[in-house]
XYZ file of C-alpha atoms in Angstrom:
436
model
C 108.950 72.177 114.520
C 112.930 73.947 114.511
C 114.478 71.233 112.034
C 111.784 72.373 109.342
C 112.093 75.488 109.188
C 115.872 74.916 108.826
C 114.926 72.741 106.149
C 113.197 74.735 104.801
C 115.348 78.550 104.807
C 117.606 75.980 103.154
C 115.362 74.709 100.648
C 114.692 77.914 99.260
C 118.790 79.319 98.869
C 119.716 76.475 97.162
C 124.064 76.837 98.186
C 125.579 79.367 99.719
C 125.645 80.349 103.654
C 123.782 81.948 106.313
C 125.274 83.523 108.852
C 122.226 84.124 112.099
C 123.629 85.752 115.486
C 121.863 85.138 118.915
C 120.568 88.342 119.824
C 123.501 90.450 122.197
C 122.799 91.533 126.004
C 121.752 94.954 126.577
C 123.327 97.148 129.175
C 121.073 98.450 131.715
C 122.724 100.339 134.785
C 125.918 99.264 136.398
C 126.923 95.912 136.573
C 123.356 95.466 135.880
C 122.186 94.179 132.305
C 118.402 94.118 130.410
C 116.510 90.847 130.501
C 117.967 88.906 127.868
C 114.974 88.377 125.051
C 116.212 85.974 122.158
C 116.808 87.792 118.225
C 113.484 86.604 116.469
C 114.247 85.254 113.198
C 117.544 82.787 116.051
C 114.554 82.013 117.747
C 112.419 81.011 115.026
C 115.131 78.685 113.757
C 117.158 77.268 116.399
C 114.637 77.801 119.948
C 117.567 78.731 121.265
C 116.866 81.101 124.791
C 121.243 81.851 125.573
C 123.551 85.003 124.377
C 126.593 84.331 122.638
C 125.454 82.284 120.256
C 125.454 81.979 115.985
C 123.606 79.887 113.275
C 125.783 79.219 110.560
C 123.563 76.803 107.709
C 125.147 75.146 104.388
C 122.538 72.859 102.970
C 125.478 71.808 100.700
C 128.260 70.974 103.097
C 128.996 67.098 103.105
C 129.106 67.066 106.537
C 127.794 69.769 107.878
C 124.044 71.499 107.121
C 123.328 72.852 110.795
C 126.503 74.868 113.087
C 126.223 76.007 115.493
C 128.407 78.833 117.311
C 127.594 78.865 121.675
C 128.818 79.858 124.791
C 130.567 77.097 126.295
C 129.816 75.392 129.406
C 131.661 77.079 132.540
C 130.456 76.022 136.049
C 131.590 79.539 138.038
C 129.393 81.380 135.841
C 126.364 78.818 135.122
C 126.424 79.178 139.108
C 126.490 82.375 138.871
C 124.297 84.068 135.541
C 122.818 80.341 135.119
C 122.596 76.799 133.530
C 124.528 76.787 129.794
C 124.093 74.533 126.739
C 127.042 73.905 125.888
C 128.731 72.682 122.996
C 127.111 69.378 124.406
C 123.607 70.300 124.484
C 123.890 72.843 121.089
C 124.894 69.087 119.604
C 121.609 67.018 121.697
C 118.940 69.089 122.220
C 119.106 71.617 119.439
C 119.689 69.552 116.681
C 123.375 71.103 115.575
C 125.309 68.828 112.917
C 128.113 70.468 115.103
C 129.122 72.179 117.770
C 131.681 75.490 118.582
C 132.218 77.436 121.309
C 131.334 81.247 120.224
C 135.630 82.681 121.312
C 136.142 79.769 117.518
C 134.164 81.459 115.643
C 136.829 84.272 113.672
C 139.187 80.430 113.148
C 136.510 77.905 112.325
C 133.906 80.022 110.078
C 135.928 80.985 106.926
C 135.739 76.320 106.893
C 132.353 76.896 105.788
C 132.894 80.440 103.865
C 135.396 78.912 100.779
C 133.986 78.821 97.409
C 131.039 79.847 98.694
C 129.731 82.504 96.159
C 126.565 83.623 98.241
C 126.315 84.254 101.713
C 123.240 85.362 103.502
C 123.533 88.059 106.341
C 121.643 90.731 107.670
C 123.939 94.056 107.181
C 123.514 96.931 108.973
C 121.516 95.647 112.340
C 124.851 94.859 114.509
C 128.021 97.606 114.255
C 130.234 95.021 115.389
C 128.949 92.012 113.113
C 129.204 94.191 110.058
C 132.738 94.701 111.283
C 133.885 90.653 111.628
C 131.420 89.447 108.625
C 132.647 92.180 107.015
C 136.142 91.153 107.983
C 136.020 87.478 106.734
C 134.763 88.268 103.833
C 138.023 90.806 102.498
C 140.342 88.524 104.172
C 139.627 85.983 100.167
C 141.631 88.613 98.795
C 145.080 87.724 100.523
C 143.764 83.684 99.445
C 143.394 84.453 95.701
C 146.391 82.471 95.078
C 145.528 79.563 97.015
C 142.798 78.721 94.569
C 140.683 79.901 97.356
C 137.242 82.013 97.314
C 135.108 83.165 98.792
C 131.580 85.400 98.971
C 131.335 87.640 96.467
C 127.655 88.190 97.076
C 125.878 88.966 100.487
C 121.700 88.711 99.885
C 119.356 89.361 103.063
C 118.535 86.187 104.342
C 114.578 88.448 105.601
C 114.193 87.779 101.733
C 113.681 83.971 102.848
C 112.787 84.143 106.313
C 110.552 86.897 106.902
C 107.739 85.265 104.188
C 108.742 81.938 106.323
C 107.859 83.333 109.206
C 105.016 85.356 107.500
C 102.824 81.914 107.247
C 101.950 80.182 111.470
C 102.483 77.077 110.906
C 99.452 74.736 113.824
C 102.530 74.495 115.915
C 102.226 78.454 116.007
C 99.404 79.019 115.673
C 98.701 77.085 119.611
C 100.223 79.618 120.783
C 99.102 82.289 119.674
C 95.547 81.105 121.533
C 97.506 80.166 124.349
C 98.790 84.458 124.539
C 95.856 85.318 123.424
C 93.936 83.615 125.860
C 96.138 84.946 128.955
C 95.967 88.202 127.435
C 91.993 88.868 127.145
C 91.814 87.611 130.215
C 94.674 90.014 131.917
C 92.185 93.754 130.349
C 88.667 91.383 130.827
C 90.629 91.856 135.134
C 91.393 95.028 134.337
C 87.409 96.435 133.465
C 87.145 94.674 136.496
C 89.219 96.648 138.888
C 89.180 99.564 137.257
C 88.245 103.018 139.602
C 87.956 106.255 139.994
C 90.958 107.653 141.767
C 93.147 104.160 140.789
C 97.007 105.454 139.143
C 97.060 104.099 135.728
C 100.375 102.446 136.941
C 98.389 99.884 138.803
C 95.882 98.763 136.467
C 98.554 98.159 134.968
C 100.009 95.828 137.305
C 96.783 93.886 138.077
C 97.097 93.145 133.462
C 100.644 92.495 133.827
C 99.601 90.033 136.923
C 97.560 87.296 135.264
C 101.316 88.108 131.849
C 103.486 85.941 134.548
C 100.032 83.960 136.714
C 99.186 82.047 133.755
C 103.072 81.124 132.335
C 103.560 84.193 130.030
C 106.749 85.201 129.850
C 105.397 88.967 130.266
C 104.357 92.010 128.245
C 104.706 91.152 124.174
C 105.370 95.204 124.432
C 105.714 97.992 127.059
C 101.863 98.680 128.016
C 99.737 101.137 127.234
C 97.636 102.465 129.942
C 96.190 105.771 129.122
C 92.873 108.005 130.916
C 91.369 111.364 129.903
C 93.510 112.500 127.697
C 96.921 110.281 127.014
C 94.722 107.583 126.067
C 94.880 110.487 122.766
C 98.922 109.106 122.425
C 98.996 106.697 120.361
C 102.199 105.674 121.719
C 101.928 106.466 125.495
C 103.869 104.866 127.990
C 104.005 106.808 131.283
C 101.227 105.334 133.232
C 101.356 108.197 135.709
C 97.954 109.701 136.034
C 95.375 109.028 138.312
C 92.403 108.337 136.349
C 89.538 110.053 136.770
C 85.958 109.691 137.797
C 83.531 111.017 133.773
C 87.058 109.710 132.175
C 87.824 107.476 129.134
C 90.697 104.610 129.893
C 92.711 102.968 126.436
C 93.816 100.340 127.423
C 96.809 98.278 124.831
C 98.489 95.760 125.872
C 99.136 92.343 125.100
C 101.504 88.757 126.759
C 103.961 87.370 124.497
C 104.056 83.086 125.033
C 106.565 81.345 124.526
C 107.730 84.228 122.014
C 104.510 84.286 120.387
C 102.897 88.197 121.063
C 98.600 88.794 121.204
C 98.072 92.775 121.115
C 94.864 93.978 122.901
C 93.152 97.396 123.089
C 90.218 98.260 125.093
C 88.789 101.389 126.071
C 85.914 101.165 128.459
C 84.833 104.109 131.127
C 86.907 104.441 134.094
C 83.231 104.507 135.858
C 81.340 102.359 133.997
C 79.142 104.220 132.449
C 79.892 106.339 129.177
C 78.521 109.472 128.380
C 76.507 110.002 125.591
C 79.200 112.107 123.638
C 82.027 108.984 124.301
C 79.236 106.145 123.067
C 78.935 108.442 120.328
C 82.811 107.688 119.253
C 83.055 104.440 120.270
C 80.001 103.069 118.794
C 82.299 104.728 115.710
C 84.861 103.211 115.801
C 83.249 99.264 117.035
C 81.299 100.259 113.954
C 84.462 100.471 111.505
C 86.377 97.719 113.238
C 83.108 94.971 113.166
C 83.293 96.178 109.248
C 87.347 95.888 109.540
C 86.680 92.282 110.542
C 84.389 91.271 108.387
C 86.039 91.845 105.093
C 89.381 89.663 106.488
C 89.005 86.724 104.272
C 92.032 85.393 101.657
C 92.077 87.470 98.714
C 91.288 90.928 100.383
C 94.435 93.114 100.102
C 95.408 94.957 103.554
C 95.304 97.837 101.613
C 91.219 96.812 101.530
C 90.584 96.783 104.594
C 91.912 99.798 105.819
C 90.760 101.738 103.575
C 86.890 100.342 104.284
C 88.238 101.832 107.713
C 88.679 105.436 106.659
C 85.087 104.985 105.290
C 83.309 104.538 107.759
C 85.581 106.859 109.753
C 84.884 109.611 108.019
C 80.919 108.628 107.324
C 81.326 108.725 110.879
C 83.106 112.029 111.938
C 80.954 113.721 109.318
C 77.196 112.854 110.810
C 78.410 113.330 113.472
C 79.920 117.073 113.084
C 83.206 116.391 113.744
C 84.331 116.695 109.655
C 82.549 118.604 107.902
C 82.518 117.861 103.575
C 81.890 115.151 101.566
C 83.190 111.701 102.044
C 85.199 111.053 98.826
C 86.805 114.737 99.176
C 88.006 114.412 102.843
C 89.345 110.555 102.368
C 91.967 112.295 99.301
C 92.731 115.602 101.632
C 93.218 113.439 104.063
C 91.435 115.466 105.929
C 90.170 112.278 108.574
C 93.909 111.890 109.317
C 94.031 114.238 112.053
C 91.565 112.118 113.642
C 92.848 108.661 112.602
C 96.506 108.617 111.719
C 97.589 105.620 111.479
C 96.363 102.400 109.365
C 94.218 99.525 110.785
C 96.381 96.709 111.178
C 99.268 95.161 111.437
C 100.837 91.036 110.973
C 101.662 89.504 114.316
C 103.497 87.071 115.453
C 107.209 86.006 117.090
C 107.385 90.252 117.040
C 104.448 92.259 117.454
C 104.579 94.246 114.715
C 105.516 91.385 112.465
C 107.850 90.317 110.215
C 106.266 89.959 106.055
C 106.286 92.417 103.167
C 102.940 94.523 102.839
C 103.659 95.058 99.214
C 104.221 92.250 95.972
C 105.710 93.366 93.830
C 104.014 96.859 93.592
C 100.893 95.596 94.115
C 99.211 95.453 98.069
C 99.279 92.013 99.607
C 96.322 90.101 99.632
C 95.577 88.557 103.144
C 96.008 84.307 102.714
C 95.452 81.206 105.552
C 98.158 81.410 108.408
C 98.883 85.153 108.336
C 97.708 87.206 111.417
C 96.947 90.892 111.213
C 95.898 92.807 114.766
C 92.536 95.543 113.863
C 93.388 98.156 115.340
C 90.784 101.569 114.355
C 90.473 104.493 117.019
C 89.517 108.122 116.478
C 91.517 110.712 118.817
C 89.879 114.297 119.813
C 93.110 115.781 122.084
C 91.707 118.197 124.311
C 90.895 122.306 122.336
C 91.044 120.600 119.434
C 89.757 124.282 116.691
C 86.631 122.853 115.329
C 85.294 120.709 117.290
C 82.400 120.608 119.826
C 84.492 120.714 123.647
C 82.207 117.880 125.144
C 84.494 115.413 122.247
C 87.849 116.388 123.684
C 89.840 114.270 125.278
C 88.575 111.482 123.830
C 91.164 108.763 123.035
C 88.821 105.268 121.312
C 90.806 102.134 119.706
C 89.203 98.774 119.664
C 92.085 96.243 118.366
C 91.508 92.014 117.776
C 94.092 89.077 117.094
C 93.190 87.913 113.470
C 94.212 85.263 112.223
C 92.932 84.377 108.367
C 91.607 80.780 107.508
C 90.541 78.991 104.581
C 87.184 80.700 104.029
C 87.764 83.524 106.144
C 89.038 84.182 110.074
C 88.878 83.419 113.352
C 88.887 86.206 116.401
C 92.080 85.417 118.921
C 91.514 87.687 120.868
C 87.283 87.752 121.136
C 86.926 86.323 124.935
C 87.419 90.165 125.903
C 84.042 92.652 125.820
C 83.597 95.535 123.710
C 79.888 96.221 122.969
C 79.056 98.880 125.011
C 76.337 97.194 126.958
C 78.440 94.551 127.716
C 81.488 96.268 129.232
C 79.105 97.904 131.182
C 77.183 94.948 132.567
C 81.458 93.290 132.949
C 81.727 97.104 134.885
C 78.996 97.305 136.927
C 78.365 93.894 138.488
C 82.257 94.193 139.718
C 81.411 97.855 141.819
C 78.109 96.224 142.861
C 80.483 92.793 143.810
C 83.213 95.181 145.652
C 81.043 96.856 147.100
C-alpha cells in the first residue's frame, strides 16, 4: 500500500526531488514529551512511526528513488525510550532503496538535490525545517562556477499528496470502517451508562475506555462531552460539569484506528427522555441530517449538501417561531447563522479534518467515489438568547455520521449508533431498567 502511494506520487512529480519530514517531538513538561504521533503525510507515504526521520523521493535518480533518514540504532536509548528500526529496518521493512542516519542529512541530501530544478517541500510548517532546507538550496549559489546547479523552484507536495489522500483505497476504507465500528460501540456505551448526577468526564472515560479496549490508538481528537448549555459551545472541551436531570448531553468523539479517524456526534437526554422542546429541536436537526445523507452521492457538490441543510433548518426554525420572516430572505441575510454557524461536513481520513481542496478552479468540488465526508448539522440556542422562547434555551443539538461516497450513492459508516428519538429513549430505558 505505501509502495503504491510513493510510486503514484513520483509519477505525478515527474522530475525533481521531494523532501517530507516526520513530525517533531513536542515538549510537555519538565523532562516529559507529549505522546508522539507521526505526521499524517509522512505516515501516508511510509507507514513509519518514529520521530526524527525524513523521506526523500527522487524519481529520476538512477539507483535510489526512495531514501530515508532515520535515527540510528542505540542500545542505551532503546532501553529507555523504545525500539528503533535504524537504517537496517528502513531498508528491510519500509521499502527504502537507501537509508542513512538523520545526522547525515546535511551531508547526504545535497547529492540528491544536485542538478534538480524543483524541490517539493512544504514551506511554513516548521521554522527549523524551513531554515535547514532553504540553507541547502541557497548553498548552490556558491557552487555555480563548478557547474553544479540546485533547485530553482520550491513546490508544495500537498498539491499532489493531498489530492491522493482525498480518495480512499479499499485498504483505507476497511480501516475507516473499523475505526467507525469502535467509535459507534463507544457512543452506545455512553448512552447506556449516562445518568443524572454523573460528571461529563465520567462519560468521557466510558467512551475512551472502549476506544482503547477495542484496539484504537485513542481518541482521534479531544472528546467533546457537553451537558446542558455546554452543548451550545461548538468546541467545548473542559468536560468538567455535572450532568443535570432534564438536560441534553452532546457527545462529539471519534476513535483513531491505525491512524484513521472516525468522527461521531450524538445528542441525547441525560435522564433518557426528551422534553417536548428538546424533541422539536432534535427532530429538526435529524430531518436535515437525513436529507443531507440522502443527497450525498457522486456528482453532487459539497456545497449543495450544505445549502440543502440550511434550507431545512431555516424552514424549521420559522415553523417553531425561533426565526421570523421568509425562508429565502433569512438564508440570504444569514439570520440562521445565529443558531447554525458551521458547515454541514468536512473530509475525513488520516486527519479528522482531512486534507483535500473543497473548491477546484473556483467551483465547489463534486462528491466522487472514495471520498469520506462527515454529515453534521446542528442547532445551538444558548441560555438567555434574546427573542427566543426560554423553553428552547440551553438546547444544543448536533448529529454527525461518517459517509463514504460509493459508485451509486453512499454508505453510512457510523449507522451503528441510534439517532431516532424512540430508539435512543428505548436504549436508555432498557439500560436504566437493567441497572435498577
